[in-house]
XYZ file of C-alpha atoms in Angstrom:
429
model
C -65.419 47.329 263.431
C -64.764 46.046 266.945
C -66.631 47.741 269.771
C -67.279 47.433 273.470
C -70.556 47.769 275.326
C -70.043 51.511 275.389
C -68.075 51.910 272.147
C -65.083 53.392 273.979
C -62.260 54.625 271.805
C -58.552 54.817 272.543
C -55.851 57.009 271.132
C -52.665 55.665 269.673
C -49.954 58.241 269.209
C -49.101 57.102 265.696
C -52.310 55.515 264.465
C -54.865 58.057 265.709
C -58.130 56.923 267.196
C -59.063 53.264 267.010
C -61.575 51.012 268.733
C -60.474 48.926 271.712
C -61.147 45.164 271.628
C -64.601 44.004 272.709
C -65.061 43.430 276.411
C -66.076 40.088 277.875
C -68.825 42.070 279.601
C -70.405 43.241 276.340
C -74.154 42.821 276.527
C -76.133 42.354 273.349
C -79.088 44.705 273.105
C -82.539 43.502 273.975
C -84.716 43.094 270.897
C -87.246 45.512 272.394
C -84.641 48.102 273.356
C -85.169 51.707 272.271
C -81.773 52.912 273.490
C -80.993 54.157 269.989
C -84.520 55.232 269.076
C -86.229 57.407 271.686
C -87.641 60.894 272.193
C -87.177 63.432 274.971
C -90.192 65.160 276.470
C -88.527 68.191 278.024
C -90.466 69.326 281.085
C -88.443 72.261 282.431
C -91.434 74.498 281.683
C -93.836 72.175 283.504
C -92.088 69.967 286.076
C -89.360 72.589 286.380
C -91.882 75.225 287.416
C -92.507 73.089 290.502
C -88.892 73.585 291.637
C -88.727 75.558 294.873
C -86.904 78.559 293.359
C -88.581 78.590 289.966
C -90.504 81.496 288.511
C -90.408 81.899 284.733
C -92.134 84.901 283.236
C -93.410 84.701 279.668
C -90.225 86.071 278.103
C -88.076 83.612 280.031
C -90.331 80.719 279.024
C -89.987 81.750 275.384
C -86.202 81.961 275.727
C -86.005 78.512 277.324
C -88.412 76.979 274.803
C -86.426 78.341 271.851
C -83.166 77.106 273.352
C -84.584 73.622 273.931
C -85.927 73.575 270.389
C -82.539 74.551 269.003
C -80.890 71.841 271.112
C -83.156 69.334 269.409
C -85.658 67.992 271.936
C -88.689 66.422 270.312
C -91.313 67.672 272.782
C -91.644 70.614 275.175
C -94.148 70.200 277.999
C -95.843 73.230 279.559
C -97.680 73.828 282.829
C -101.413 73.185 282.705
C -103.344 76.146 281.312
C -105.879 75.462 284.048
C -103.277 76.349 286.700
C -103.607 80.115 286.180
C -104.597 82.671 283.601
C -100.950 83.479 282.852
C -100.195 79.787 282.386
C -103.009 79.605 279.830
C -101.697 82.637 277.961
C -98.165 81.217 278.000
C -99.417 77.985 276.419
C -100.966 79.994 273.622
C -97.872 82.154 273.085
C -95.418 79.250 272.967
C -97.714 77.188 270.755
C -97.591 80.006 268.188
C -93.776 80.245 268.057
C -93.528 77.787 265.177
C -90.963 75.586 266.890
C -89.889 72.242 265.459
C -90.575 70.562 268.817
C -94.144 69.539 269.545
C -95.754 71.545 272.339
C -97.587 69.610 275.041
C -99.431 70.616 278.163
C -100.026 68.529 281.261
C -103.500 68.337 282.820
C -105.514 66.472 285.395
C -107.868 63.800 284.120
C -110.779 66.192 284.232
C -112.986 67.577 281.468
C -112.729 71.162 282.736
C -108.929 71.063 282.295
C -109.182 69.299 278.941
C -111.564 71.894 277.514
C -109.147 74.695 278.407
C -106.089 72.813 277.127
C -107.365 71.998 273.645
C -108.119 75.661 272.967
C -104.537 76.838 273.544
C -103.134 75.522 270.262
C -100.881 72.852 271.779
C -99.935 69.785 269.739
C -100.874 67.381 272.493
C -102.301 66.945 275.961
C -100.730 64.835 278.695
C -103.457 63.501 281.000
C -102.605 62.184 284.475
C -104.417 60.764 287.475
C -103.196 59.076 290.649
C -103.687 55.288 290.770
C -101.904 54.208 293.952
C -103.889 53.464 297.088
C -102.220 56.468 298.712
C -103.465 58.906 296.091
C -106.869 57.309 295.667
C -107.484 57.609 299.404
C -105.742 60.845 300.313
C -105.746 62.867 297.060
C -108.712 62.585 294.711
C -110.657 59.899 296.608
C -111.822 57.984 293.516
C -111.806 54.249 292.774
C -110.418 52.508 289.682
C -113.839 52.255 288.033
C -114.257 56.034 288.256
C -110.709 56.574 286.948
C -111.354 54.345 283.918
C -114.635 56.104 283.148
C -113.162 59.584 283.495
C -110.097 58.632 281.444
C -112.333 57.403 278.622
C -114.287 60.641 278.610
C -111.228 62.912 278.592
C -109.248 60.855 276.061
C -112.132 60.689 273.583
C -112.650 64.430 273.891
C -108.987 65.294 273.274
C -108.789 62.849 270.377
C -111.837 64.471 268.794
C -109.809 67.677 268.484
C -107.199 65.939 266.332
C -104.237 66.376 268.691
C -101.991 63.930 270.546
C -103.059 62.488 273.867
C -101.082 60.653 276.500
C -102.635 58.977 279.501
C -100.464 58.418 282.560
C -100.974 56.927 285.972
C -99.422 58.778 288.877
C -97.419 56.906 291.530
C -97.301 53.919 289.183
C -94.825 51.874 291.189
C -97.024 51.904 294.291
C -100.148 51.029 292.305
C -101.679 47.572 292.090
C -100.187 45.887 289.019
C -103.410 44.220 287.900
C -105.358 47.495 288.193
C -102.598 49.352 286.385
C -102.344 46.988 283.428
C -106.122 46.780 283.068
C -106.336 50.560 282.918
C -103.525 50.835 280.394
C -105.145 48.170 278.228
C -108.420 50.112 278.215
C -106.871 53.443 277.231
C -104.687 51.789 274.595
C -107.858 50.493 272.920
C -109.135 54.083 272.839
C -106.186 55.025 270.652
C -103.942 57.105 272.905
C -100.583 58.046 271.428
C -98.753 57.114 274.602
C -99.323 55.669 278.024
C -97.198 56.990 280.857
C -95.467 55.436 283.834
C -94.572 57.823 286.660
C -92.266 57.103 289.578
C -93.808 60.013 291.430
C -91.930 59.591 294.711
C -88.667 58.223 293.331
C -89.045 54.831 294.991
C -88.342 52.587 291.981
C -85.055 50.925 291.102
C -83.829 49.962 287.617
C -84.838 46.314 287.956
C -88.390 47.255 288.930
C -88.527 49.740 286.065
C -87.321 47.213 283.524
C -89.824 44.604 284.698
C -92.806 46.970 284.631
C -91.992 48.510 281.247
C -91.257 45.109 279.726
C -94.580 43.781 281.045
C -96.463 46.850 279.816
C -94.823 46.543 276.403
C -96.608 43.209 276.063
C -99.969 44.732 276.992
C -100.195 47.916 274.888
C -99.372 48.730 271.288
C -98.943 52.476 271.756
C -95.768 54.301 272.796
C -94.613 54.287 276.426
C -93.502 57.450 278.226
C -91.638 57.384 281.546
C -91.298 60.035 284.234
C -88.794 59.395 287.029
C -88.286 61.412 290.177
C -84.841 61.468 291.718
C -85.522 61.274 295.456
C -83.337 58.184 295.823
C -80.842 58.935 293.060
C -82.062 56.463 290.430
C -83.693 58.760 287.861
C -81.042 58.417 285.157
C -80.494 54.697 285.685
C -84.254 54.165 285.704
C -84.632 56.074 282.439
C -81.980 53.921 280.804
C -83.557 50.718 282.116
C -86.921 51.870 280.766
C -85.470 52.394 277.292
C -83.795 49.004 277.398
C -87.172 47.459 278.188
C -88.940 49.192 275.303
C -90.038 52.629 276.527
C -90.080 55.234 273.771
C -90.192 58.607 275.536
C -88.348 59.964 278.606
C -89.313 63.077 280.572
C -86.422 65.353 281.549
C -85.754 68.823 282.888
C -82.689 71.031 282.686
C -80.488 70.332 285.723
C -83.231 67.929 286.821
C -85.212 70.719 288.494
C -88.713 69.896 289.658
C -90.801 68.963 292.659
C -88.564 68.102 295.663
C -85.326 66.647 294.206
C -86.635 66.851 290.666
C -86.555 64.369 287.803
C -84.179 62.900 285.230
C -81.770 65.710 284.242
C -81.412 66.139 280.508
C -77.614 66.434 280.822
C -77.355 63.216 282.784
C -79.599 61.371 280.356
C -77.550 62.641 277.407
C -74.335 61.481 279.085
C -75.794 58.024 279.709
C -77.200 57.662 276.193
C -73.975 58.942 274.597
C -72.173 55.942 276.069
C -74.811 53.645 274.579
C -74.814 55.080 271.048
C -72.566 58.082 270.583
C -73.269 58.601 266.887
C -77.028 58.535 267.430
C -76.879 61.156 270.188
C -74.450 63.376 268.273
C -76.661 63.324 265.190
C -79.838 63.978 267.197
C -78.935 66.811 269.591
C -76.675 69.881 269.473
C -74.508 68.775 272.362
C -72.383 71.918 272.460
C -75.496 73.842 273.569
C -75.881 71.878 276.794
C -73.729 74.161 278.931
C -75.579 77.289 277.766
C -78.937 75.607 278.412
C -77.939 74.747 281.955
C -76.462 78.166 282.662
C -79.638 79.787 281.343
C -81.844 77.850 283.740
C -79.391 77.983 286.652
C -79.360 81.783 286.437
C -83.141 81.867 286.144
C -83.702 79.860 289.334
C -80.733 81.300 291.243
C -78.644 78.148 291.638
C -75.127 77.143 290.621
C -74.407 74.332 288.182
C -73.022 71.629 290.526
C -69.258 71.071 290.462
C -69.831 67.403 289.627
C -72.628 67.956 287.143
C -72.760 65.538 284.233
C -70.663 66.873 281.344
C -70.725 70.564 282.302
C -69.604 70.604 285.936
C -66.202 72.217 286.318
C -64.732 68.934 287.565
C -66.267 66.775 284.815
C -63.089 66.694 282.716
C -60.517 67.685 285.353
C -57.748 65.202 286.132
C -55.511 65.426 289.162
C -53.843 62.181 290.314
C -50.455 61.553 288.716
C -51.289 58.066 287.444
C -54.529 59.320 285.915
C -52.837 62.318 284.306
C -50.156 60.191 282.650
C -52.721 57.857 281.132
C -54.998 60.702 280.031
C -52.137 62.418 278.242
C -51.273 59.196 276.421
C -54.846 58.165 275.701
C -57.871 60.173 276.922
C -60.163 57.144 276.842
C -58.289 55.541 279.727
C -60.140 57.747 282.214
C -62.839 59.434 280.121
C -65.913 57.718 278.720
C -67.133 61.026 277.288
C -65.142 63.122 274.808
C -65.217 66.717 276.105
C -64.827 68.188 272.630
C -68.112 66.580 271.550
C -69.856 68.806 274.106
C -67.841 71.962 273.494
C -65.904 71.314 276.694
C -62.151 71.063 277.341
C -59.995 68.767 279.410
C -57.904 70.160 282.266
C -54.980 68.423 283.940
C -54.311 69.903 287.381
C -50.620 69.691 288.299
C -50.210 72.197 291.160
C -50.526 69.762 294.038
C -48.734 66.991 295.937
C -50.396 64.194 293.943
C -48.968 65.386 290.638
C -46.738 63.216 288.466
C -43.788 64.095 286.305
C -45.515 63.071 283.084
C -48.210 65.682 283.653
C -45.580 68.296 284.486
C -43.633 67.339 281.358
C -46.761 67.878 279.277
C -47.169 71.359 280.739
C -43.496 72.111 280.086
C -44.039 71.221 276.432
C -47.215 73.333 276.262
C -45.200 76.312 277.486
C -42.588 75.705 274.792
C -39.827 74.969 277.291
C -37.083 72.388 276.863
C -36.180 70.209 279.828
C -34.833 66.675 280.059
C -36.852 63.992 281.824
C -34.464 64.126 284.765
C -34.885 67.889 285.015
C -38.670 67.553 284.857
C -38.529 65.015 287.694
C -36.489 67.446 289.795
C -38.921 70.323 289.309
C -41.852 67.948 289.893
C -40.394 67.151 293.306
C -40.354 70.885 294.022
C -44.011 71.234 292.977
C -44.914 68.363 295.312
C -43.007 70.060 298.133
C -44.935 73.266 297.586
C -48.153 71.276 297.241
C -47.633 69.758 300.665
C -48.165 73.245 302.074
C -51.035 74.389 299.860
C -52.338 73.797 296.316
C -50.538 75.880 293.688
C -52.361 77.939 291.094
C -51.509 77.164 287.480
C -50.007 80.637 287.138
C -47.667 79.921 290.071
C -46.621 76.581 288.584
C -46.004 78.159 285.182
C -43.814 80.856 286.743
C -41.841 78.204 288.608
C -41.326 76.181 285.406
C -40.220 79.261 283.468
C -37.811 80.338 286.227
C -36.347 76.838 286.394
C -35.986 76.666 282.617
C -34.249 80.069 282.524
C -31.844 78.968 285.226
C -31.044 75.741 283.366
C -30.479 77.617 280.082
C -28.186 80.127 281.794
C -25.931 77.327 282.982
C -25.632 79.038 286.324
C -25.931 76.385 289.031
C -26.547 79.026 291.682
C -29.657 80.209 289.834
C -30.907 76.616 289.631
C -30.363 76.187 293.368
C -32.154 79.465 294.074
C -35.231 78.306 292.128
C -35.245 74.954 293.882
C -34.756 76.519 297.290
C -37.907 78.638 297.153
C -39.427 78.355 300.591
C -43.130 77.437 300.603
C -45.327 80.132 302.080
C -47.335 78.640 304.917
C -50.837 80.148 305.075
C -51.570 82.007 308.297
């Protein structure tokens, strides 16, 4: 079967869906790529709790955890049980839910935190400590020798309890590369399940991410987890670059909520990965649940799902320009890389405006069960444009205009046709 780099499909009116010819820009996958073999560590209940508006009580955490589990994420990460007594109790409660997803908690590289974490019943512990010069000087004040010693102590303790352990640097992209790789090599020898890279301030770009992950892949044998903040808008692209370079796990949160501008949004990552391997993503996650997941969290933190949100924003599958609308009606893949129906979404062609085209209006005429010739459709389209020059028209107003015009045409009364076409636009005051 012929494919393109993103496996785009086109629609042929008589032949159904078929693949378009391969593009000259098709890039063959890197041998180390994990684009079609990765896991999501969903951190809404950890990173997401650091969002400015966030407060999840126990019942809400359970609701979100169950929804994420049903969606299909492989891991759910919870706030450190050392953060507060309620956080500790919540770790215990969620760990006992019997979810398919593995339950993780995120702690400082400190034995006090580790001892609390392993008693909560979680499936794994994510250990982190700052390694950049900024954090070593202004946060914990420790040198790399201390970090390596403390990491060894904590990792060996967690491993002795028979649960997963990940060790991550913090502010990885502003850390000394030699120090970083030496530390990762040491913890890999201890038998960690994963090492983590964290773009804590969102300063990295996809090229830097690819280079670091690819280098690290040659140093450690364990899995590689990546955590990308979105301060400079690269979180999704960075996650994709990491997977191309051989990373195995990506941290996400619903709507990307988290500290400051948050991290890689699960919806955005799903959209990106769908274009890379649609069948893999469709078989792995219940995509139709994405909108409900996002609405659940949006309501919980008192925000609106953005109009241009990946997949679920109300403009995501809305088409307006006449040229676009014509092509979409003939073949949705001309202007859509994502199929809305795969996500439980629907396509909307907006025709009540001055940019509309007669093909889009004709499609609406047919949807309404009306019968007009192409010339008649072009005439009424000109009227819609005239009205649209004054203000956008609601679909209900356009439908009424089309029905009135059709009735006048059917009646054969030219005066009725002229009356419909002479409707004076109402200028807003």
